Coordinates of C-alpha atoms in Angstrom, one line a residue:
M274 CA 0.0 0.0 0.0
F275 CA 3.0 2.3 0.1
G276 CA 2.5 3.1 -3.6
G277 CA -1.2 3.9 -3.2
L278 CA -1.5 5.7 0.1
A279 CA 0.3 8.4 2.0
P280 CA 3.5 6.7 3.2
W281 CA 2.8 7.5 6.9
V282 CA -0.3 5.4 6.9
P283 CA 1.3 1.9 6.3
T284 CA 4.3 3.0 8.3
L285 CA 2.0 3.7 11.3
F286 CA 0.6 0.2 10.9
L287 CA 4.0 -1.4 10.9
I288 CA 5.0 0.6 14.0
T289 CA 1.9 -0.4 15.9
L290 CA 2.5 -4.1 14.9
A291 CA 6.0 -4.0 16.2
A292 CA 4.8 -2.2 19.4
K293 CA 2.3 -5.0 20.0
F294 CA 5.0 -7.6 19.9
W295 CA 6.8 -5.7 22.6
M296 CA 3.7 -5.0 24.6
E297 CA 2.0 -8.4 24.6
P298 CA 4.5 -10.4 26.6
R299 CA 4.5 -7.7 29.2
G300 CA 0.7 -7.5 29.5
Y301 CA 0.6 -3.9 28.2
R302 CA -2.3 -2.7 26.0
L303 CA -4.0 0.6 25.2
R304 CA -6.6 1.0 27.9
S305 CA -7.4 4.7 28.2
V306 CA -10.6 5.7 26.3
L307 CA -9.5 9.3 26.3
F308 CA -6.1 8.4 24.8
K309 CA -7.9 6.3 22.1
V310 CA -10.2 9.2 21.2
V311 CA -7.2 11.6 21.0
L312 CA -5.3 9.2 18.7
A313 CA -8.3 8.7 16.5
A314 CA -8.8 12.4 16.2
V315 CA -5.2 13.1 15.4
T316 CA -5.0 10.4 12.7
L317 CA -8.3 11.5 11.2
G318 CA -6.9 15.0 10.9
A319 CA -3.7 13.7 9.4
I320 CA -5.7 11.9 6.8
F321 CA -7.6 15.1 6.0
F322 CA -4.4 17.1 5.6
S323 CA -2.7 14.3 3.5
Y324 CA -5.6 14.1 1.0
G325 CA -7.5 17.3 1.4
S326 CA -10.6 15.4 2.2
V327 CA -11.9 12.3 4.0
K328 CA -13.9 11.2 1.0
G329 CA -12.6 8.9 -1.6
I330 CA -10.9 5.5 -1.9
E331 CA -7.5 6.5 -0.7
P332 CA -8.8 8.4 2.5
G333 CA -11.2 5.6 3.1
V334 CA -8.6 2.8 2.9
S335 CA -6.2 5.0 5.0
L336 CA -9.0 5.2 7.7
I337 CA -9.3 1.4 7.7
V338 CA -5.6 1.0 8.1
V339 CA -5.5 3.5 11.0
L340 CA -8.4 1.8 12.7
M341 CA -6.7 -1.5 12.3
S342 CA -3.5 0.0 13.9
L343 CA -5.5 1.2 16.9
K344 CA -7.3 -2.1 17.2
I345 CA -3.9 -3.9 17.3
L346 CA -2.8 -1.7 20.3
E347 CA -5.9 -2.4 22.4
A348 CA -6.8 -6.0 21.4
H349 CA -6.6 -8.6 24.2
T350 CA -9.7 -10.8 23.9
A351 CA -10.6 -13.7 21.5
R352 CA -13.4 -11.6 20.0
E353 CA -11.0 -8.8 19.2
F354 CA -8.6 -11.3 17.6
Q355 CA -11.4 -12.4 15.2
V356 CA -12.3 -8.8 14.5
M357 CA -8.6 -8.1 13.5
V358 CA -8.7 -11.1 11.1
I359 CA -11.8 -9.7 9.5
F360 CA -10.2 -6.3 9.3
G361 CA -7.2 -8.0 7.6
W362 CA -9.4 -9.6 5.0
V363 CA -11.0 -6.2 4.3
L364 CA -7.5 -4.7 3.9
C365 CA -6.7 -7.4 1.4
L366 CA -9.7 -6.4 -0.7
C367 CA -8.7 -2.7 -0.3
G368 CA -5.2 -3.6 -1.5
F369 CA -6.7 -5.1 -4.7
F370 CA -8.8 -1.9 -5.2
L371 CA -5.6 0.1 -5.1
S372 CA -3.6 -2.1 -7.5
Q373 CA -4.5 -5.1 -9.7
D374 CA -0.9 -5.9 -10.6
L375 CA -0.3 -9.7 -10.6
A376 CA 2.6 -9.4 -8.1
V377 CA 0.4 -7.5 -5.8
A378 CA -2.5 -10.0 -6.3
L379 CA -0.2 -12.9 -5.3
C380 CA 1.0 -11.0 -2.2
L381 CA -2.6 -10.4 -1.2
L382 CA -3.5 -14.1 -1.8
V383 CA -0.6 -15.1 0.5
A384 CA -1.8 -12.5 3.1
F385 CA -5.4 -13.7 2.9
S386 CA -4.3 -17.4 3.2
L387 CA -2.2 -16.6 6.3
F388 CA -5.1 -14.8 7.9
L389 CA -7.1 -18.0 7.4
V390 CA -4.3 -20.1 8.8
A391 CA -4.1 -17.8 11.9
L392 CA -7.8 -18.2 12.5
I393 CA -7.6 -22.0 12.2
Q394 CA -4.7 -22.1 14.6
F395 CA -6.5 -19.9 17.0
H396 CA -9.6 -22.1 17.1
R397 CA -7.7 -25.4 17.1
G398 CA -5.7 -24.2 20.2
S399 CA -2.5 -25.2 18.5
S400 CA 0.8 -24.6 20.2
P401 CA 2.9 -21.7 18.9
G402 CA 5.2 -24.0 17.0
A403 CA 2.5 -26.0 15.4
F404 CA 2.5 -24.1 12.1
W405 CA 2.3 -26.8 9.5
P406 CA -1.0 -28.5 10.5
P407 CA -3.1 -25.3 10.3
L408 CA -1.2 -24.4 7.1
H409 CA -2.1 -27.7 5.6
L410 CA -5.8 -27.4 6.7
G411 CA -6.0 -23.8 5.3
G412 CA -4.6 -25.0 2.0
K413 CA -7.2 -27.8 1.9
F414 CA -10.0 -25.2 2.5
L415 CA -8.8 -23.0 -0.3
G416 CA -8.4 -25.9 -2.7
Q417 CA -11.9 -27.1 -1.9
A418 CA -13.3 -23.6 -2.6
L419 CA -11.4 -23.2 -5.9
P420 CA -13.9 -24.9 -8.2
L421 CA -16.7 -22.8 -6.8
V422 CA -14.6 -19.6 -7.3
V423 CA -13.8 -20.6 -10.9
L424 CA -17.5 -21.3 -11.6
L425 CA -18.7 -18.0 -10.2
F426 CA -15.9 -16.1 -12.0
L427 CA -16.8 -17.6 -15.4
L428 CA -20.6 -17.8 -15.3
F429 CA -22.0 -15.3 -12.7
P430 CA -23.7 -12.6 -14.7
R431 CA -21.7 -9.5 -15.3
L432 CA -23.3 -6.2 -16.1
T433 CA -20.5 -4.3 -17.7
T434 CA -16.9 -4.3 -16.5
G435 CA -14.4 -6.9 -15.4
F436 CA -12.1 -6.8 -12.4
R437 CA -10.1 -3.7 -13.4
F438 CA -10.5 -0.9 -11.0
Q439 CA -8.5 2.2 -11.8
I440 CA -8.9 4.2 -8.5
M441 CA -5.8 6.4 -8.8
Q442 CA -6.3 8.5 -11.8
P443 CA -3.1 8.7 -14.0
S444 CA -1.9 12.0 -15.3
S445 CA -1.3 12.5 -19.0
A446 CA 2.4 12.9 -18.3
T447 CA 2.6 9.1 -17.9
A448 CA 1.6 8.6 -21.5
G449 CA 5.1 8.8 -22.8
F450 CA 4.4 12.0 -24.7
S451 CA 1.8 14.7 -24.9
D452 CA 0.3 17.0 -27.5
R453 CA 3.3 19.3 -27.1
L454 CA 6.8 18.3 -28.2
S455 CA 9.6 20.4 -26.5
P456 CA 13.4 19.9 -26.4
G457 CA 14.2 16.8 -24.4
S458 CA 10.6 15.6 -23.9
I459 CA 11.2 12.3 -25.6
A460 CA 14.8 11.8 -24.7
S461 CA 13.9 11.9 -21.0
L462 CA 11.9 8.6 -21.5
A463 CA 14.8 6.6 -22.8
N464 CA 15.5 5.2 -19.3
S465 CA 11.8 4.3 -18.6
S466 CA 10.9 0.7 -18.5
E467 CA 7.2 1.3 -17.9
V468 CA 4.9 -0.5 -20.3
A469 CA 3.0 1.6 -22.8
F470 CA 1.0 -1.1 -24.5
R471 CA 1.2 -4.7 -25.8
A472 CA 0.3 -5.8 -29.3
E473 CA -0.7 -9.1 -30.8
F474 CA -0.9 -10.1 -34.5
P475 CA -3.6 -12.7 -34.6
D476 CA -3.1 -13.4 -38.3
G477 CA 0.6 -13.9 -38.0
R478 CA 1.4 -11.0 -40.3
I479 CA 4.2 -9.3 -38.4
P480 CA 6.1 -6.3 -40.0
G481 CA 9.8 -6.0 -39.7
P482 CA 11.4 -3.9 -37.0
A483 CA 12.1 -1.1 -39.5
A484 CA 8.4 -0.9 -40.4
M485 CA 6.9 -1.2 -36.9
Y486 CA 5.9 2.5 -36.4
W487 CA 3.1 2.8 -33.9
R488 CA 1.2 5.9 -34.6
G489 CA 0.2 8.1 -31.6
V490 CA -0.5 11.7 -32.2
V491 CA 0.1 14.2 -35.1
L492 CA 1.7 17.6 -34.4
S493 CA 0.9 20.1 -37.1
R494 CA 1.8 23.5 -35.5
G495 CA 5.5 24.1 -35.3
E496 CA 7.6 26.8 -33.7
G497 CA 11.1 25.5 -34.4
F498 CA 11.9 23.1 -31.6
E499 CA 8.4 23.5 -30.1
W500 CA 5.6 21.6 -31.8
R501 CA 2.1 20.9 -30.7
A502 CA -1.1 19.3 -31.9
S503 CA -4.1 21.2 -33.1
E504 CA -6.5 22.5 -30.5
S505 CA -9.4 20.4 -31.7
P506 CA -8.5 17.2 -33.5
A507 CA -11.8 17.0 -35.4
S508 CA -12.0 20.6 -36.7
I509 CA -8.6 21.5 -38.3
Y510 CA -8.3 19.2 -41.3
R511 CA -9.9 16.0 -42.4
A512 CA -8.5 12.5 -42.1
T513 CA -7.2 10.7 -45.2
T514 CA -8.5 7.3 -46.1
P515 CA -6.2 4.3 -45.8
F516 CA -6.6 1.5 -48.3
S517 CA -8.7 -1.3 -47.0
G518 CA -8.7 -4.9 -48.0
D519 CA -6.9 -8.1 -47.4
E520 CA -3.5 -6.4 -47.4
G521 CA -4.2 -4.8 -44.0
I522 CA -2.5 -6.0 -40.8
R523 CA -4.8 -6.8 -37.9
Q524 CA -3.7 -6.1 -34.4
W525 CA -4.9 -6.6 -30.8
I526 CA -3.7 -3.7 -28.7
T527 CA -3.9 -3.7 -24.9
I528 CA -3.0 -0.2 -23.8
E529 CA -2.0 0.9 -20.3
P530 CA -3.9 3.8 -18.7
H531 CA -2.4 7.2 -19.3
G532 CA -5.2 9.7 -18.6
A533 CA -5.3 11.1 -22.1
R534 CA -7.2 10.0 -25.2
W535 CA -4.5 8.8 -27.6
M536 CA -4.6 5.2 -28.8
F537 CA -2.0 3.5 -30.9
A538 CA -1.9 1.4 -34.1
L539 CA 0.5 0.7 -36.9
D540 CA 0.7 3.1 -39.7
W541 CA -2.0 3.6 -41.2
P542 CA -5.1 2.6 -39.1
S543 CA -8.0 1.8 -41.5
A544 CA -10.9 2.2 -39.1
P545 CA -11.4 3.1 -35.4
P546 CA -12.3 0.5 -32.8
P547 CA -15.6 1.0 -30.8
G548 CA -15.4 4.0 -28.5
A549 CA -12.9 5.9 -30.7
S550 CA -12.6 7.9 -33.9
L551 CA -10.1 8.3 -36.6
A552 CA -8.9 11.9 -36.0
P553 CA -7.6 14.1 -38.7
G554 CA -4.0 13.2 -39.2
N555 CA -5.1 9.5 -39.2
Y556 CA -4.5 8.7 -35.5
L557 CA -6.9 7.1 -33.1
W558 CA -8.7 9.3 -30.6
S559 CA -10.7 7.9 -27.8
Y560 CA -14.0 9.4 -26.8
E561 CA -13.2 9.1 -23.2
P562 CA -9.8 9.5 -21.3
I563 CA -8.1 6.1 -20.9
R564 CA -8.0 5.7 -17.2
K565 CA -7.8 1.9 -17.1
P566 CA -6.3 -0.7 -19.3
R567 CA -8.1 -1.1 -22.6
R568 CA -8.1 -3.8 -25.2
Y569 CA -9.2 -3.2 -28.8
E570 CA -8.8 -4.5 -32.3
V571 CA -7.6 -2.3 -35.2
K572 CA -6.5 -2.9 -38.7
S573 CA -3.8 -1.0 -40.5
S574 CA -3.1 -0.5 -44.2
P575 CA 0.3 0.1 -45.8
A576 CA -0.8 3.1 -47.8
I577 CA -3.6 5.7 -48.1
S578 CA -5.9 6.3 -51.0
D579 CA -6.5 10.1 -50.6
K580 CA -4.3 12.1 -53.0
E581 CA -5.7 15.6 -52.4
L582 CA -4.8 18.4 -50.0
S583 CA -7.1 21.3 -49.6
P584 CA -5.8 24.9 -49.8
R585 CA -6.6 25.5 -46.2
E586 CA -4.8 22.4 -45.1
R587 CA -1.8 23.3 -47.3
K588 CA -1.6 26.8 -45.8
M589 CA -1.6 25.5 -42.3
L590 CA 1.0 22.8 -43.0
L591 CA 3.4 25.3 -44.6
E592 CA 3.4 27.8 -41.7
V593 CA 6.8 28.5 -40.2
P594 CA 7.8 30.9 -37.3
A595 CA 8.9 34.3 -38.3
W596 CA 12.0 34.3 -36.2
L597 CA 13.8 31.6 -38.3
S598 CA 17.3 32.8 -39.3
P599 CA 18.3 33.6 -42.9
A600 CA 20.8 30.7 -42.7
V601 CA 18.0 28.2 -42.1
R602 CA 15.9 29.7 -44.8
D603 CA 18.7 29.7 -47.3
L604 CA 19.5 26.1 -46.6
A605 CA 15.9 24.9 -47.3
Q606 CA 15.5 27.2 -50.4
S607 CA 18.8 25.9 -51.9
W608 CA 17.3 22.4 -52.1
G609 CA 14.1 23.7 -53.8
S610 CA 15.9 26.1 -56.2
S611 CA 17.9 23.3 -57.9
S612 CA 14.9 21.1 -58.5
S613 CA 11.1 21.4 -58.6
D614 CA 10.6 17.7 -57.8
P615 CA 9.4 17.5 -54.1
R616 CA 10.9 14.0 -53.8
A617 CA 14.3 15.2 -54.9
V618 CA 14.1 17.9 -52.3
V619 CA 13.4 15.4 -49.6
N620 CA 16.3 13.2 -50.7
R621 CA 18.7 16.3 -50.6
A622 CA 17.5 17.0 -47.1
L623 CA 18.1 13.5 -46.1
Q624 CA 21.6 13.6 -47.7
F625 CA 22.3 16.8 -45.6
F626 CA 21.6 14.9 -42.4
R627 CA 23.4 11.8 -43.6
S628 CA 26.7 13.5 -44.6
G629 CA 26.6 16.5 -42.4
G630 CA 28.2 15.0 -39.3
F631 CA 25.0 14.6 -37.3
Q632 CA 25.1 12.2 -34.4
Y633 CA 22.4 10.4 -32.4
S634 CA 22.6 11.0 -28.6
L635 CA 20.3 10.6 -25.6
S636 CA 22.1 13.5 -23.9
P637 CA 22.8 16.2 -26.4
G638 CA 22.8 19.0 -23.9
P639 CA 20.1 21.6 -23.4
Y640 CA 18.4 23.2 -26.3
K641 CA 16.1 26.2 -26.2
E642 CA 13.0 26.7 -28.3
R643 CA 14.8 28.8 -30.9
D644 CA 18.1 26.9 -31.0
L645 CA 17.4 25.5 -34.5
D646 CA 20.6 27.1 -35.9
E647 CA 22.6 25.7 -33.0
F648 CA 21.4 22.2 -33.8
L649 CA 21.8 22.4 -37.6
F650 CA 25.1 24.3 -38.0
H651 CA 27.1 23.9 -34.8
R652 CA 26.3 21.1 -32.3
R653 CA 24.6 18.6 -34.7
L654 CA 23.8 16.3 -31.8
G655 CA 20.3 15.1 -30.8
F656 CA 17.6 12.6 -30.3
C657 CA 14.9 11.5 -32.7
E658 CA 12.7 14.4 -31.7
Y659 CA 15.3 17.0 -32.8
Y660 CA 15.7 15.4 -36.2
A661 CA 11.9 15.1 -36.8
R662 CA 11.1 18.7 -35.8
S663 CA 14.0 20.2 -37.7
F664 CA 13.3 18.2 -40.8
A665 CA 9.6 19.1 -40.8
T666 CA 10.6 22.8 -40.4
L667 CA 13.0 22.6 -43.3
M668 CA 10.5 20.9 -45.5
R669 CA 8.0 23.6 -44.9
L670 CA 10.6 26.3 -45.8
A671 CA 11.2 24.3 -49.0
G672 CA 7.5 24.5 -49.9
I673 CA 6.6 20.9 -48.9
P674 CA 3.7 20.4 -46.4
A675 CA 5.0 18.5 -43.4
R676 CA 4.0 17.5 -39.9
V677 CA 5.5 15.6 -37.0
V678 CA 4.2 12.3 -35.7
V679 CA 4.9 11.0 -32.2
G680 CA 4.4 7.4 -31.3
Y681 CA 6.6 4.3 -30.7
L682 CA 9.0 2.4 -32.8
G683 CA 9.7 -1.3 -32.6
G684 CA 9.1 -3.3 -29.4
E685 CA 10.3 -6.4 -27.6
Y686 CA 8.9 -9.7 -28.9
N687 CA 7.8 -12.2 -26.2
E688 CA 8.2 -15.7 -27.5
F689 CA 6.1 -17.2 -24.7
G690 CA 3.0 -15.1 -25.0
R691 CA 3.6 -14.3 -28.7
F692 CA 3.1 -10.6 -28.4
F693 CA 5.1 -7.4 -28.6
L694 CA 5.8 -5.4 -25.5
I695 CA 6.2 -1.7 -26.2
R696 CA 7.7 0.4 -23.4
Q697 CA 7.9 4.1 -22.8
A698 CA 11.6 4.0 -23.8
D699 CA 10.4 3.0 -27.3
T700 CA 8.9 6.5 -27.8
H701 CA 9.9 7.9 -31.2
A702 CA 9.2 10.9 -33.4
W703 CA 9.3 11.0 -37.2
C704 CA 8.1 13.3 -40.0
E705 CA 5.5 13.0 -42.7
V706 CA 5.6 15.0 -46.0
W707 CA 3.0 15.6 -48.6
L708 CA 4.0 14.6 -52.1
P709 CA 1.6 15.3 -55.0
E710 CA 2.0 11.9 -56.6
G711 CA 1.8 9.8 -53.4
G712 CA 0.0 11.8 -50.7
W713 CA 1.4 11.5 -47.2
Q714 CA 4.7 9.7 -47.0
R715 CA 6.7 8.8 -43.8
V716 CA 10.2 10.2 -43.7
D717 CA 12.3 9.3 -40.7
P718 CA 15.6 11.4 -40.7
T719 CA 16.8 9.3 -37.7
S720 CA 17.1 6.4 -40.1
V721 CA 19.9 8.2 -42.0
V722 CA 21.7 9.4 -38.9
A723 CA 21.5 6.2 -36.9
P724 CA 20.0 3.4 -39.1
E725 CA 20.7 0.8 -36.4
R726 CA 18.3 2.6 -34.1
V727 CA 15.5 1.9 -36.6
N728 CA 16.5 -1.6 -37.6
L729 CA 17.6 -3.0 -34.2
G730 CA 15.6 -1.0 -31.6
L731 CA 16.8 1.3 -28.9
D732 CA 18.1 -1.4 -26.5
S733 CA 20.2 -3.1 -29.1
F734 CA 21.4 0.2 -30.5
L735 CA 22.6 1.4 -27.1
A736 CA 24.1 -2.0 -26.3
R737 CA 26.2 -1.8 -29.4
R738 CA 27.4 1.6 -28.4
G739 CA 28.2 0.4 -24.9
V740 CA 25.5 2.7 -23.4
S741 CA 23.1 1.5 -20.7
N742 CA 19.7 3.0 -20.8
R743 CA 18.1 0.9 -18.0
A744 CA 20.9 0.4 -15.4
S745 CA 23.9 2.2 -14.3
N746 CA 25.5 -0.9 -12.8
T747 CA 27.4 -2.8 -15.6
F748 CA 27.6 -6.0 -13.6
A749 CA 23.9 -6.0 -12.8
M750 CA 23.1 -5.2 -16.5
N751 CA 25.3 -8.1 -17.7
V752 CA 23.6 -10.5 -15.2
A753 CA 20.2 -9.4 -16.3
Q754 CA 21.1 -10.0 -19.9
Q755 CA 21.9 -13.7 -19.3
P756 CA 19.6 -16.0 -21.3
I757 CA 18.1 -17.6 -18.3
F758 CA 17.1 -14.3 -16.7
T759 CA 15.9 -13.0 -20.1
K760 CA 13.6 -16.1 -20.4
L761 CA 12.4 -15.7 -16.9
R762 CA 11.5 -12.0 -17.5
L763 CA 9.7 -12.9 -20.7
A764 CA 7.8 -15.7 -19.0
W765 CA 6.8 -13.3 -16.2
D766 CA 5.7 -10.7 -18.8
S767 CA 3.7 -13.3 -20.5
I768 CA 1.9 -14.4 -17.3
N769 CA 1.2 -10.7 -16.6
Y770 CA -0.3 -10.3 -20.0
V771 CA -2.6 -13.3 -19.5
W772 CA -3.6 -12.0 -16.1
D773 CA -4.5 -8.6 -17.7
T774 CA -6.3 -9.9 -20.7
R775 CA -7.9 -13.1 -19.5
V776 CA -8.7 -12.3 -15.9
L777 CA -8.9 -8.6 -15.2
S778 CA -10.5 -7.8 -18.5
F779 CA -13.1 -10.6 -18.4
D780 CA -16.1 -8.3 -18.7
A781 CA -19.6 -8.8 -19.9
E782 CA -18.7 -9.0 -23.5
A783 CA -15.9 -11.6 -22.8
Q784 CA -18.4 -13.6 -20.7
R785 CA -21.0 -13.6 -23.6
S786 CA -18.3 -15.0 -25.9
F787 CA -17.4 -17.7 -23.4
V788 CA -20.9 -18.9 -22.8
A789 CA -21.5 -18.9 -26.5
E790 CA -18.5 -21.2 -26.9
I791 CA -19.8 -23.7 -24.4
G792 CA -23.3 -23.8 -26.0
M793 CA -25.2 -21.3 -23.8
S794 CA -25.5 -18.4 -26.2
D795 CA -29.3 -18.1 -25.5
A796 CA -28.8 -17.5 -21.8
N797 CA -30.0 -14.1 -20.5
P798 CA -28.6 -12.8 -17.2
F799 CA -31.4 -14.4 -15.1
S800 CA -31.2 -17.8 -16.7
L801 CA -27.4 -17.6 -16.4
F802 CA -27.7 -16.8 -12.7
M803 CA -30.1 -19.7 -12.2
R804 CA -27.8 -22.1 -14.1
T805 CA -24.8 -20.9 -12.1
L806 CA -26.8 -21.4 -8.9
M807 CA -27.8 -24.9 -9.8
M808 CA -24.2 -25.8 -10.8
A809 CA -23.0 -24.4 -7.5
V810 CA -25.5 -26.4 -5.5
G811 CA -24.5 -29.5 -7.6
L812 CA -20.8 -28.9 -6.8
L813 CA -21.6 -28.5 -3.1
A814 CA -23.7 -31.7 -3.1
I815 CA -21.0 -33.7 -4.9
Y816 CA -18.4 -32.3 -2.5
G817 CA -20.5 -33.0 0.5
G818 CA -21.1 -36.6 -0.6
W819 CA -17.5 -37.2 -1.3
M820 CA -16.4 -35.8 2.0
R821 CA -19.0 -37.9 3.8
L822 CA -17.8 -41.0 2.0
R823 CA -14.2 -40.1 2.5
T824 CA -14.5 -39.3 6.2
R825 CA -16.6 -42.4 7.0
P826 CA -14.9 -44.3 9.8
R827 CA -12.7 -47.1 8.5
A828 CA -13.7 -49.1 11.5
D829 CA -17.1 -49.8 9.8
R830 CA -15.4 -52.0 7.3
V831 CA -13.4 -53.8 10.0
K832 CA -16.6 -54.4 12.1
A833 CA -18.4 -55.6 9.0
L834 CA -15.7 -58.1 8.1
Y835 CA -15.4 -59.4 11.7
G836 CA -19.2 -59.7 12.0
R837 CA -19.2 -61.8 8.8
F838 CA -16.5 -64.0 10.4
C839 CA -18.5 -64.3 13.6
R840 CA -21.7 -65.3 11.7
K841 CA -19.8 -68.0 9.8
A842 CA -18.3 -69.3 13.0
A843 CA -21.7 -69.4 14.6
R844 CA -22.9 -71.7 11.8
L845 CA -20.0 -74.0 12.7
G846 CA -21.1 -74.1 16.3
A847 CA -18.9 -71.3 17.7
E848 CA -21.3 -68.6 18.6
R849 CA -19.8 -65.5 20.2
Q850 CA -21.4 -64.3 23.4
P851 CA -21.9 -60.6 24.1
W852 CA -19.5 -60.6 27.1
E853 CA -16.9 -62.6 25.3
G854 CA -13.7 -60.8 24.1
P855 CA -12.0 -61.5 20.7
L856 CA -9.2 -63.5 22.2
D857 CA -11.5 -65.7 24.4
F858 CA -13.8 -66.3 21.4
S859 CA -10.9 -67.2 19.2
R860 CA -9.7 -69.8 21.6
R861 CA -13.1 -71.4 21.9
A862 CA -13.7 -71.3 18.1
A863 CA -10.3 -72.8 17.5
D864 CA -11.2 -75.8 19.7
L865 CA -14.5 -76.3 17.9
V866 CA -13.0 -75.9 14.4
P867 CA -9.5 -77.4 14.8
D868 CA -8.6 -77.4 11.1
Q869 CA -9.0 -73.6 11.0
S870 CA -7.6 -72.8 14.4
R871 CA -4.5 -71.0 13.1
R872 CA -6.6 -68.9 10.7
I873 CA -9.1 -68.1 13.4
R874 CA -6.4 -66.8 15.7
D875 CA -4.9 -64.7 12.9
I876 CA -8.3 -63.1 12.1
S877 CA -8.8 -62.2 15.8
N878 CA -5.3 -60.8 16.2
T879 CA -5.6 -58.7 13.1
Y880 CA -9.1 -57.5 14.3
I881 CA -7.6 -56.3 17.6
A882 CA -4.7 -54.5 15.8
L883 CA -7.2 -52.7 13.5
R884 CA -9.5 -51.7 16.3
Y885 CA -6.7 -49.9 18.2
S886 CA -4.9 -48.5 15.2
P887 CA -5.6 -44.7 14.8
E888 CA -5.4 -44.8 10.9
P889 CA -5.2 -48.4 9.6
T890 CA -3.5 -48.6 6.3
P891 CA -5.3 -49.9 3.2
S892 CA -2.9 -52.9 2.9
I893 CA -3.8 -54.2 6.4
L894 CA -7.4 -53.8 5.7
D895 CA -7.0 -55.7 2.5
T896 CA -5.1 -58.5 4.3
F897 CA -7.9 -58.7 6.9
A898 CA -10.5 -59.0 4.1
R899 CA -8.5 -61.8 2.4
E900 CA -8.3 -63.7 5.7
V901 CA -12.0 -63.5 6.3
N902 CA -12.8 -64.5 2.7
A903 CA -10.4 -67.5 2.9
F904 CA -12.1 -68.7 6.1
S905 CA -15.5 -68.5 4.4
L906 CA -14.3 -70.4 1.4
A907 CA -12.6 -73.1 3.5
T908 CA -15.8 -73.7 5.5
R909 CA -18.3 -73.4 2.7
G910 CA -21.1 -75.9 3.0
R911 CA -20.2 -76.9 6.5
A912 CA -22.6 -76.5 9.5
R913 CA -22.8 -77.2 13.2

């Protein structure tokens, strides 16, 4: 809970727990009612000052933690112990509300189980060292409840959502980029290992690393090194139309919450998924801010069919700031004066970056908004964002409409889960230019400055240059890159992905698909509820019958076999009297049936051993049954 609550709240809980361990052996406890009231008032005030209110999930959970802390200090009776266990279970639920991460869920499961073990130990009156018997019994209880839990999870009617609860609202800063691109805004994310989204290709059509451009947001208003998106995505210029057809690439995207409305897809998305639109500039725009993980399907086409650009759009996409220096203007105009072919102008600009001594760096030093001259003619050192913005500005000066696209490039393939993991460190910026014969074309100047960045990905590119973008400790980085640890990390990422997509995202739509697959497509919520109830009752009945059969005393079988032996002996003239013990009876029966005397004594001795054995083994029971059957066969047809 340290990540979801004010740090002093869980710290207070740990302090009171440690104090209880010191107080309990000495017989100390919190007795003063006045002191309890004062402590409660102080902590309530601290909650108010920490959150600015006592309303909401975080203040409410903090209040429960504080009350649990005070209860620990005053508890001394059996009833209070049980109340604390119930409080602990409530805190486990609150912890799941604050975070649904798989690692947190596993920790909460362990905590929940240990609370159950503590309650079992308390009621069994076990000694302090008797830990394994209650633990074993608690595991049996949880295992017996598992089928019912799975049944209710799969079939209990869901109204809308799954188990995803995004209580803490993320800010748009966590999205990896925003609608404003300033110097250093993308380079600062190179060390971030946070997950942006995961992508699957269900049809198996996976583009190469150099073509894996994930489109995020289009920036059309440039001020040198400062670029931003249009104020209203739907009102500036219209979206072009990508080609549709079988050549499209289908993707399943699971995006992490970022608080903004951007959604991602490969260039070029053909149609928006439900709940989103295809904004002008051909990027996906959600109707609602993405405040919890979201999974959607989208199809992308390799090209666009729209070949027209309106005069209003052309004017906006050629705007440049008035403060640009004559040197920058002369550079761009020199490319256009030697040729009227826009594609030739683009190639000359790329050649300028390729042969001009430009270098790719995560730490090029500080640049200001108007330091375009410093970058182009002096320092020539920068990250992808510097090349994209400067290239777009130069294209506009040369008379070619241009814009900047911010998104992600590449991603890490997970061979276990068969999906791509795109992290914040994969954030990338590139340029798009308008060519009369082909419409919008992607041009990435970074590909001519550092082609291995595009072909290999950021991690491999930095590794080749001997730069660590995730860890400063070389030894730790080398250990983490060992194959065994790489496979373990990929396996853990795959399990997390299954947890997110199959468990937490199991909403009403996923449930309808599931019940349709098992032949219950006609079930409405009420009938589904009744069927679930009948299945649950059936499971409980089967379990109850199995437990009754399993826990039936084994002595019943022993008595039944010995009774059969006594009845057979009575037919032979050796009838057992009520007051007669097994040994006395065996002696008398052996005298009356001398040819079976040894077998009669063996049966009686085995019967006595089984009667006083706490848990007779199946082998002894089978031996006893064979002896009785052998006696019956040997005396078949004989009478008194």
